[in-house]
Short mmCIF file of C-alpha atoms in Angstrom, two decimals:
data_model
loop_
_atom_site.label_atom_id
_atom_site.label_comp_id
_atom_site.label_asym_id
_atom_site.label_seq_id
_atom_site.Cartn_x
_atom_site.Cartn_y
_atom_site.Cartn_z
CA UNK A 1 0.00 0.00 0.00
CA UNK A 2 1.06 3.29 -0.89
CA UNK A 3 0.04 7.34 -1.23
CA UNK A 4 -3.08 8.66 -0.28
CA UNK A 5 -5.19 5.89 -1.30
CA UNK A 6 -6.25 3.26 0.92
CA UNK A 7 -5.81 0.21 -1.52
CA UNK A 8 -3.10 1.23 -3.68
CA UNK A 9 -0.39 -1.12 -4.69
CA UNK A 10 2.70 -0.41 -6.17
CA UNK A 11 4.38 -2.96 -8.16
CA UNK A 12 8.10 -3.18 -7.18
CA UNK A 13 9.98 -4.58 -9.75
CA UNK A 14 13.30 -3.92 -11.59
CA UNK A 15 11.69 -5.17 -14.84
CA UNK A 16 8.84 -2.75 -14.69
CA UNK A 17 11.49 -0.12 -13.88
CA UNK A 18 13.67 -0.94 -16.47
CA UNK A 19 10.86 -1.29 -19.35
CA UNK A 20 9.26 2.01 -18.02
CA UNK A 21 12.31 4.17 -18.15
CA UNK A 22 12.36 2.95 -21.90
CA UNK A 23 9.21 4.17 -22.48
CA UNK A 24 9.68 7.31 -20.96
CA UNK A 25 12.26 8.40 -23.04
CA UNK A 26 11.48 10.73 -25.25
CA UNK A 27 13.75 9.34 -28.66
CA UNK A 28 12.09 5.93 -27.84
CA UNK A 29 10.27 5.21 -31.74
CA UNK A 30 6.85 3.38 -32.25
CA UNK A 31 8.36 0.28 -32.67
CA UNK A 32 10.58 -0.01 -30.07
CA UNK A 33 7.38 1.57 -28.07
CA UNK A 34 5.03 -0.89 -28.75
CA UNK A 35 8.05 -4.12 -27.90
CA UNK A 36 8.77 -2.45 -24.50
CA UNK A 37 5.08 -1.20 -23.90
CA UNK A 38 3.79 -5.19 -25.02
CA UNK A 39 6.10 -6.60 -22.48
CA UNK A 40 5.78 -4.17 -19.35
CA UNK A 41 2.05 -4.23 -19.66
CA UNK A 42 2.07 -8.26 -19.67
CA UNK A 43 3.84 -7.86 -16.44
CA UNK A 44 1.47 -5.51 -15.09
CA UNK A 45 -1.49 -8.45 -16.22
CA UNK A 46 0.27 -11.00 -14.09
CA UNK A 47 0.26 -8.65 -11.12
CA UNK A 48 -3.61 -7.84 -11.09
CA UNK A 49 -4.50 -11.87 -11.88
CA UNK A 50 -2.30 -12.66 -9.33
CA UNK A 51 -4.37 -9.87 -6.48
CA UNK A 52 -8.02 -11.12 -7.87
CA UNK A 53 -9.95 -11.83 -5.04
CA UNK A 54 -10.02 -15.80 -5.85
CA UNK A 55 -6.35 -16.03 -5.31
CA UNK A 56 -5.59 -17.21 -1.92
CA UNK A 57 -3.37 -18.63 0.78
CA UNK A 58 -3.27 -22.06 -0.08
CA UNK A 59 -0.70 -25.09 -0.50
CA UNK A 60 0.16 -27.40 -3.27
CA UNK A 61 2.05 -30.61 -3.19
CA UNK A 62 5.47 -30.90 -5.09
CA UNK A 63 7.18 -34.05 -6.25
CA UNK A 64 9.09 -33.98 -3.28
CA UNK A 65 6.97 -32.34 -0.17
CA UNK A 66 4.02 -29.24 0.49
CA UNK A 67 4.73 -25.75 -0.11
CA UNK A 68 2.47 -22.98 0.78
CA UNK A 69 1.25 -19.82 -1.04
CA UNK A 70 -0.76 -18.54 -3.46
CA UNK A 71 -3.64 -20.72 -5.07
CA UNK A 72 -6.46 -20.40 -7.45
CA UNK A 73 -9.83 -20.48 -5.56
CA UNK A 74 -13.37 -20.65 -6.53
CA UNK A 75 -15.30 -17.57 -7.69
CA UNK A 76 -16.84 -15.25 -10.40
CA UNK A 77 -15.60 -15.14 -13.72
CA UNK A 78 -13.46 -12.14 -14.80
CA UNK A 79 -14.35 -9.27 -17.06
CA UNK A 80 -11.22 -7.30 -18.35
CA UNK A 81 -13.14 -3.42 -19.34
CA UNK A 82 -10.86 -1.47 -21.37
CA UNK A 83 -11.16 2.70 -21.81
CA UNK A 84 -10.85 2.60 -25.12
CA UNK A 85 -7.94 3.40 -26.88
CA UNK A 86 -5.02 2.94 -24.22
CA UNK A 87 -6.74 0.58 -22.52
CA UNK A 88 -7.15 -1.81 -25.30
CA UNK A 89 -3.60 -2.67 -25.30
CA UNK A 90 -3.61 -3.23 -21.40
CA UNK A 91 -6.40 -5.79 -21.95
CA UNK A 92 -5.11 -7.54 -24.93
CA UNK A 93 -1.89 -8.13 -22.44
CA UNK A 94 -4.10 -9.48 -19.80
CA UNK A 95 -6.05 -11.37 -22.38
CA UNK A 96 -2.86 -13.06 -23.75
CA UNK A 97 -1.94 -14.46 -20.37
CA UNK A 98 -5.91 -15.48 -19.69
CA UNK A 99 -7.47 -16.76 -23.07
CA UNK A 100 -11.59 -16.57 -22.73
CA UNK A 101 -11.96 -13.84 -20.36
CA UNK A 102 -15.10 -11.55 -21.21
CA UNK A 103 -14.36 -7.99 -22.37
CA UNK A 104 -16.29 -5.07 -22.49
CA UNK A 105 -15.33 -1.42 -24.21
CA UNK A 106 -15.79 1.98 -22.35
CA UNK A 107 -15.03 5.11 -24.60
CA UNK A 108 -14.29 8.45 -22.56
CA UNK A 109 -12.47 11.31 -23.84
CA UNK A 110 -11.34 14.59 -21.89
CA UNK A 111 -12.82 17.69 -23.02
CA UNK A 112 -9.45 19.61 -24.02
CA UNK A 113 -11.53 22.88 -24.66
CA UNK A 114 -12.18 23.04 -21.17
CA UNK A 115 -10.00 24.22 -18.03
CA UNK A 116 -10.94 21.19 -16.54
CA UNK A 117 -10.81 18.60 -18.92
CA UNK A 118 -14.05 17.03 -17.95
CA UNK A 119 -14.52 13.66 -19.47
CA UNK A 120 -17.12 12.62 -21.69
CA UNK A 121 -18.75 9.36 -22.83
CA UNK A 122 -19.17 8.10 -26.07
CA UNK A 123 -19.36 4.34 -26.10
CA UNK A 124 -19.81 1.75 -24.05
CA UNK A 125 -20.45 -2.29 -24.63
CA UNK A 126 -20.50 -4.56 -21.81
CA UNK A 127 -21.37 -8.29 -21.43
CA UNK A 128 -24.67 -8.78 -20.44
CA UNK A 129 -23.81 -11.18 -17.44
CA UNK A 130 -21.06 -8.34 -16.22
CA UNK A 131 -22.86 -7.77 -12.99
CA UNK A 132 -22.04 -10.57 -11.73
CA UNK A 133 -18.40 -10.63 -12.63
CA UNK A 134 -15.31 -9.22 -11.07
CA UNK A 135 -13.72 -6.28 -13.09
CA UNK A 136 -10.56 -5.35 -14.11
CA UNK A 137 -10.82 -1.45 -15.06
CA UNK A 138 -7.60 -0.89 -17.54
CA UNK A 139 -6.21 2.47 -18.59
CA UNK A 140 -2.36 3.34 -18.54
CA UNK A 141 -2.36 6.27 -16.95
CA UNK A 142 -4.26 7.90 -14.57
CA UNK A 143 -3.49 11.56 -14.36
CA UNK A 144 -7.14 13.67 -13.42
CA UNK A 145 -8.91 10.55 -12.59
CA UNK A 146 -11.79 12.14 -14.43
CA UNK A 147 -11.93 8.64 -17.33
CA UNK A 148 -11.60 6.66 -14.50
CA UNK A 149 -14.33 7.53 -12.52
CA UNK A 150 -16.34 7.96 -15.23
CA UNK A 151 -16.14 4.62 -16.23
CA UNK A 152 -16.36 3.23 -12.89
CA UNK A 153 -19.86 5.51 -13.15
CA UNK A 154 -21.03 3.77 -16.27
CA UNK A 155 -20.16 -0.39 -14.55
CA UNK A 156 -22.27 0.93 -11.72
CA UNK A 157 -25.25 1.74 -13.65
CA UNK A 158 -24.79 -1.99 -14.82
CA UNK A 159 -25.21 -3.06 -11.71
CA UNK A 160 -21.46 -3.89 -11.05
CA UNK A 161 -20.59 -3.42 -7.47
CA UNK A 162 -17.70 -1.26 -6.28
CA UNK A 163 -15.96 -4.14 -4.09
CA UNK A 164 -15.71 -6.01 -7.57
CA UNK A 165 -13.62 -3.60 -9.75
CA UNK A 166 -10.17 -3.33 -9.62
CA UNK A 167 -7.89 -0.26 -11.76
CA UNK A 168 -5.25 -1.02 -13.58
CA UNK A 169 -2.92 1.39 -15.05
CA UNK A 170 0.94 1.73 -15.38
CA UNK A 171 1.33 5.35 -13.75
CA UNK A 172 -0.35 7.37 -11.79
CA UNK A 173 0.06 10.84 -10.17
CA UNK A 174 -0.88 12.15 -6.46
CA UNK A 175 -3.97 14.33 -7.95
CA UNK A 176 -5.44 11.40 -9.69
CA UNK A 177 -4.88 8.90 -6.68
CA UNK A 178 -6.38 11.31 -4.27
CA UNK A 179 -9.68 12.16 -6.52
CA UNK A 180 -10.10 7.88 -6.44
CA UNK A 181 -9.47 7.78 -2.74
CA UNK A 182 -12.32 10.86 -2.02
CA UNK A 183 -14.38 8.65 -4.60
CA UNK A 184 -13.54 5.48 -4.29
CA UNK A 185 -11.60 4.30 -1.42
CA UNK A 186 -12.91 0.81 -2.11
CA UNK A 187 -11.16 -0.01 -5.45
CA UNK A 188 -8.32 -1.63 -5.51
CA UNK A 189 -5.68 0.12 -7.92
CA UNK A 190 -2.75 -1.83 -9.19
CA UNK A 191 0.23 0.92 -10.73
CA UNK A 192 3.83 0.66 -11.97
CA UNK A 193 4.47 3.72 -10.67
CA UNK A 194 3.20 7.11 -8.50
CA UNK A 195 4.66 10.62 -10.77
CA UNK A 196 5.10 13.94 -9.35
CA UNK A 197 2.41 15.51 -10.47
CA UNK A 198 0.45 16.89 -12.86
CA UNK A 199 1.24 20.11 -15.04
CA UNK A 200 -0.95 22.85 -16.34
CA UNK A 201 -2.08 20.88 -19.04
CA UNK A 202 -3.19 18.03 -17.12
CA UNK A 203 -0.21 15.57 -18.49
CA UNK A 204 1.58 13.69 -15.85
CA UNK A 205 5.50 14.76 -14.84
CA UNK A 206 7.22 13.34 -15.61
CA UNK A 207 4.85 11.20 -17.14
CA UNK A 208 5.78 9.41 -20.97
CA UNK A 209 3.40 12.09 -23.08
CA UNK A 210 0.22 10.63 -24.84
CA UNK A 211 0.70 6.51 -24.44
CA UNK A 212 -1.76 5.92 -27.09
CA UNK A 213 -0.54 8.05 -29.45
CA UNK A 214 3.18 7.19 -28.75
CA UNK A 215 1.85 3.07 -28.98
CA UNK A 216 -0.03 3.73 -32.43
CA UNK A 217 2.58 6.45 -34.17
CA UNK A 218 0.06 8.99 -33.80
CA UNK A 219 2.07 11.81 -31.63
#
C-alpha cells in the first residue's frame, strides 16, 4: 500500500522499472514503443490476476513435499473493461496471459476545450452477465482521474458493485490517486508507478506524453 489511497499497490519490480524508463524516453520510436510497452504491460497483467480476489493462501504438493502460497480459488468469472484506446492494449496483455476472459469497451475522452478537462462518454459495450463478474478497469495512466471515474460511473449503472472492480494502469500521479481515494476508497488500484504531479495541461511529470498516441505512431 502506498500514497493517499487506501488500496493502492505499487508494483516493485526492476523489470517494470527498467521497461518504463524505456518508455519514458522521449527518442524511444513506435516500434521499439510498442516491444517495451507489449512486455511491461504483460507484467502488469500477471500482477492484477495474481491480487483477484479468488487467489488465496493455499498449499500445493510438489514431487518432493508441500509448499504454501498462493492458489487459485473458486469464484466469479473475470471481465477485463478497457477505456478505449489505451486501454485496449492493457487488456489484450491481460487477455494473452488469460485466453476466454469476457471484455467489455468503455469510450471516454477529456474535453481539451475546457480548463478542466471534464470527461465525456461516447461508447460503451458490456457483457450482459457483467454484474455478476469481477472487473478489471484498464487504462495506462491515470493523471485527473476524471476517465476513471467515469467509467467506474457507467459499470455501476450496470449493476457492477464497487468491491468487484479493480484499476489497472501503469502510472499514476498524487492528484489522480487522491480524486479515487475521495471517490472510491474501495477499489483496488494496481500501478507501476506514482509521478510527481500533474502540469498545467493536465499531463503527468514526468509522465511518458500521450501513451496511445506514442503506442499507435500517432504523436
Amino acid at each position: 500500500m502506498s500514497g493517499g489511497h487506501p488500496n493502492l499497490t505499487v508494483v516493485k519490480s526492476r523489470a517494470v522499472d527498467f521497461l518504463l524508463l524505456k518508455l519514458r524516453d522521449k527518442s524511444t520510436g513506435t516500434s521499439d514503443f510498442q516491444k517495451y510497452g507489449d512486455r511491461l504491460m504483460r507484467i502488469l497483467g500477471e500482477e492484477a490476476l495474481c491480487r483477484l480476489p479468488t487467489v488465496v493462501e493455499g498449499e500445493v504438493e510438489t514431487p518432493c513435499g508441500v509448499v504454501k502460497g498462493p492458489v487459485q480459488s473458486a469464484g466469479p468469472p473475470v471481465c477485463i473493461v478497457s477505456i478505449v484506446r489505451s486501454g485496449d492494449i492493457l487488456q489484450e496483455a491481460v487477455r494473452g496471459l488469460e485466453p476466454g476472459l469476457a471484455v467489455g469497451k468503455i469510450l471516454i475522452q477529456r474535453d481539451e476545450s475546457r480548463e478542466d478537462k471534464r470527461a465525456v462518454l461516447y461508447y460503451k459495450k458490456l457483457p450482459k452477465n457483467i454484474q455478476d463478474s469481477f472487473v478489471i478497469l484498464v487504462d495506462p495512466m491515470l493523471a485527473t482521474a476524471g476517465s476513471a471515474i467515469r467509467a467506474i460511473e457507467v459499470l455501476k449503472d450496470n449493476q457492477v458493485k464497487t468491491s468487484n472492480i479493480m484499476f489497472l494502469n501503469l502510472i499514476c500521479c498524487p492528484e489522480g490517486i487522491q480524486k479515487m481515494a475521495d471517490s472510491y476508497p474501495e477499489i483496488h488500484i494496481v500501478t507501476g508507478c506514482v509521478d510527481s504531479h500533474l502540469n498545467e495541461h493536465k499531463y503527468i511529470v514526468p509522465g511518458l506524453g500521450d501513451y496511445g498516441d506514442r503506442y499507435y505512431g500517432t504523436d
